[in-house]
């Protein structure tokens, strides 16, 4: 009898409803204030685990992923944390474009961190999962919780916000990849960072969060990357204006780009805007709340999961 356990899971993309970049800290990373939001666009991962005495990990995607595949690294870290060995096979169907600011690679990695412990029957407590996520990249922690959440520090210290009402958007994914590292470098040079000393922007950010309007309706909300990324790619700025003219409130770059999103009050207005943008690789999206994110994970990890083991718990709980 095969001892292989497998699951097919969807790894959702994120947008940054708001993104403030502060000074760079001594660790070389910038201090952030951001509002993350999961959306309906998703990669699909098939993850299989077979216990064995030695470990081998393969991760293959249907497109070329330059550099190291984060999902494979996530599997290695998870096995290590569970003190398990064996064969892990991961197949990824990519729908989330690379270098778009949609967190696709991070979400795939988080999906592996959530899935492998269930397949191996060895829960990893929340504190440890957060450690592993931080080692993998700044956005990975957010995908352990999903919904609407604040990210501070490197963006890997994440606190959930109340679920927003169901809302719709349009996503534009231009055929253009922006290097996050490079975008931070240009931002440093241009001094377009949010100044901590002034406090005005931070106060604006705080008051929006307190009022449950995080990242959306305030004049002070925005994305600090827009200035430098739009200067280099004027087409992205023109697309933001088009989204606004079509009724998006707000229209914004996500992460360091190149994807842009616009939010709409209704499903139909989002559909109409996406159709009007037809040639621009635009499509309607849904904002996925934390309650929906949790339900999705429960469903996809199957009846095999025990209430006690998912969602992951704190060892201090
Ligand atoms: O951690 P992650 O791999 O997502 O970050 C990619 C690069 O972006 C880092 O190497 C760093 O140069 C930059 N970065 C930063 N400040 C952050 C997050 C990322 O400078 N808060």
GROMACS .gro file of N, CA and C and ligand atoms in nm, residues 21-25 27-32 70 106 134-140 152-156 179-185 188 225, ligand 1:
model
  123
   21UNK      N    1   0.671   5.295   0.260
   21UNK     CA    2   0.808   5.247   0.280
   21UNK      C    3   0.882   5.352   0.361
   22UNK      N    4   0.931   5.311   0.478
   22UNK     CA    5   1.007   5.401   0.564
   22UNK      C    6   1.156   5.376   0.544
   23UNK      N    7   1.237   5.433   0.630
   23UNK     CA    8   1.382   5.418   0.617
   23UNK      C    9   1.428   5.273   0.622
   24UNK      N   10   1.548   5.251   0.566
   24UNK     CA   11   1.608   5.119   0.572
   24UNK      C   12   1.669   5.097   0.710
   25UNK      N   13   1.646   4.980   0.766
   25UNK     CA   14   1.701   4.950   0.899
   25UNK      C   15   1.841   4.894   0.888
   27UNK      N   16   1.944   4.604   0.922
   27UNK     CA   17   1.949   4.473   0.856
   27UNK      C   18   1.940   4.486   0.704
   28UNK      N   19   1.934   4.610   0.654
   28UNK     CA   20   1.930   4.629   0.509
   28UNK      C   21   1.788   4.629   0.453
   29UNK      N   22   1.692   4.597   0.537
   29UNK     CA   23   1.552   4.595   0.492
   29UNK      C   24   1.482   4.724   0.534
   30UNK      N   25   1.383   4.763   0.454
   30UNK     CA   26   1.308   4.883   0.486
   30UNK      C   27   1.196   4.851   0.584
   31UNK      N   28   1.168   4.949   0.668
   31UNK     CA   29   1.056   4.935   0.760
   31UNK      C   30   0.929   4.968   0.680
   32UNK      N   31   0.828   4.883   0.691
   32UNK     CA   32   0.706   4.901   0.611
   32UNK      C   33   0.584   4.924   0.698
   70UNK      N   34   1.088   2.888  -0.441
   70UNK     CA   35   1.061   2.906  -0.297
   70UNK      C   36   0.980   2.792  -0.238
  106UNK      N   37   0.557   3.382  -0.295
  106UNK     CA   38   0.539   3.377  -0.150
  106UNK      C   39   0.418   3.294  -0.114
  134UNK      N   40   0.930   3.380   0.759
  134UNK     CA   41   1.019   3.496   0.754
  134UNK      C   42   1.150   3.462   0.683
  135UNK      N   43   1.198   3.338   0.704
  135UNK     CA   44   1.321   3.296   0.635
  135UNK      C   45   1.301   3.292   0.484
  136UNK      N   46   1.177   3.265   0.442
  136UNK     CA   47   1.153   3.246   0.299
  136UNK      C   48   1.134   3.379   0.225
  137UNK      N   49   1.078   3.479   0.289
  137UNK     CA   50   1.058   3.608   0.221
  137UNK      C   51   0.960   3.694   0.298
  138UNK      N   52   0.960   3.823   0.265
  138UNK     CA   53   0.885   3.920   0.346
  138UNK      C   54   0.733   3.901   0.340
  139UNK      N   55   0.681   3.849   0.228
  139UNK     CA   56   0.535   3.840   0.214
  139UNK      C   57   0.477   3.705   0.256
  140UNK      N   58   0.563   3.609   0.289
  140UNK     CA   59   0.514   3.472   0.310
  140UNK      C   60   0.422   3.463   0.432
  152UNK      N   61   0.386   4.503   0.921
  152UNK     CA   62   0.484   4.604   0.964
  152UNK      C   63   0.622   4.540   0.967
  153UNK      N   64   0.723   4.619   1.007
  153UNK     CA   65   0.860   4.568   1.001
  153UNK      C   66   0.895   4.545   0.855
  154UNK      N   67   0.952   4.429   0.825
  154UNK     CA   68   0.983   4.397   0.686
  154UNK      C   69   0.857   4.368   0.605
  155UNK      N   70   0.744   4.365   0.673
  155UNK     CA   71   0.619   4.325   0.609
  155UNK      C   72   0.584   4.184   0.655
  156UNK      N   73   0.675   4.125   0.735
  156UNK     CA   74   0.651   3.987   0.776
  156UNK      C   75   0.590   3.978   0.916
  179UNK      N   76   1.171   4.429  -1.069
  179UNK     CA   77   1.247   4.366  -0.962
  179UNK      C   78   1.225   4.444  -0.832
  180UNK      N   79   1.179   4.372  -0.729
  180UNK     CA   80   1.150   4.438  -0.600
  180UNK      C   81   1.276   4.501  -0.543
  181UNK      N   82   1.385   4.425  -0.550
  181UNK     CA   83   1.511   4.472  -0.494
  181UNK      C   84   1.552   4.605  -0.560
  182UNK      N   85   1.541   4.606  -0.694
  182UNK     CA   86   1.577   4.724  -0.771
  182UNK      C   87   1.483   4.842  -0.738
  183UNK      N   88   1.355   4.812  -0.722
  183UNK     CA   89   1.258   4.919  -0.692
  183UNK      C   90   1.291   4.983  -0.557
  184UNK      N   91   1.332   4.901  -0.459
  184UNK     CA   92   1.370   4.957  -0.328
  184UNK      C   93   1.494   5.045  -0.343
  185UNK      N   94   1.587   5.001  -0.429
  185UNK     CA   95   1.711   5.078  -0.447
  185UNK      C   96   1.679   5.217  -0.506
  188UNK      N   97   1.519   5.443  -0.254
  188UNK     CA   98   1.620   5.500  -0.164
  188UNK      C   99   1.686   5.621  -0.226
  225UNK      N  100   0.577   5.318  -0.388
  225UNK     CA  101   0.653   5.276  -0.507
  225UNK      C  102   0.604   5.346  -0.634
  318LIG     O1  103   1.221   3.942   0.152
  318LIG     P1  104   1.201   3.949   0.004
  318LIG     O2  105   1.271   3.840  -0.070
  318LIG     O3  106   1.058   3.961  -0.032
  318LIG     O4  107   1.268   4.088  -0.043
  318LIG     C1  108   1.328   4.110  -0.169
  318LIG     C2  109   1.423   4.229  -0.159
  318LIG     O5  110   1.348   4.349  -0.138
  318LIG     C3  111   1.518   4.223  -0.040
  318LIG     O6  112   1.638   4.158  -0.075
  318LIG     C4  113   1.543   4.368  -0.007
  318LIG     O7  114   1.644   4.421  -0.089
  318LIG     C5  115   1.414   4.435  -0.046
  318LIG     N1  116   1.327   4.461   0.070
  318LIG     C6  117   1.351   4.571   0.152
  318LIG     N2  118   1.268   4.597   0.258
  318LIG     C7  119   1.161   4.516   0.283
  318LIG     C8  120   1.135   4.404   0.202
  318LIG     C9  121   1.220   4.379   0.095
  318LIG     O8  122   1.446   4.646   0.128
  318LIG     N3  123   1.082   4.545   0.387
   0.00000   0.00000   0.00000
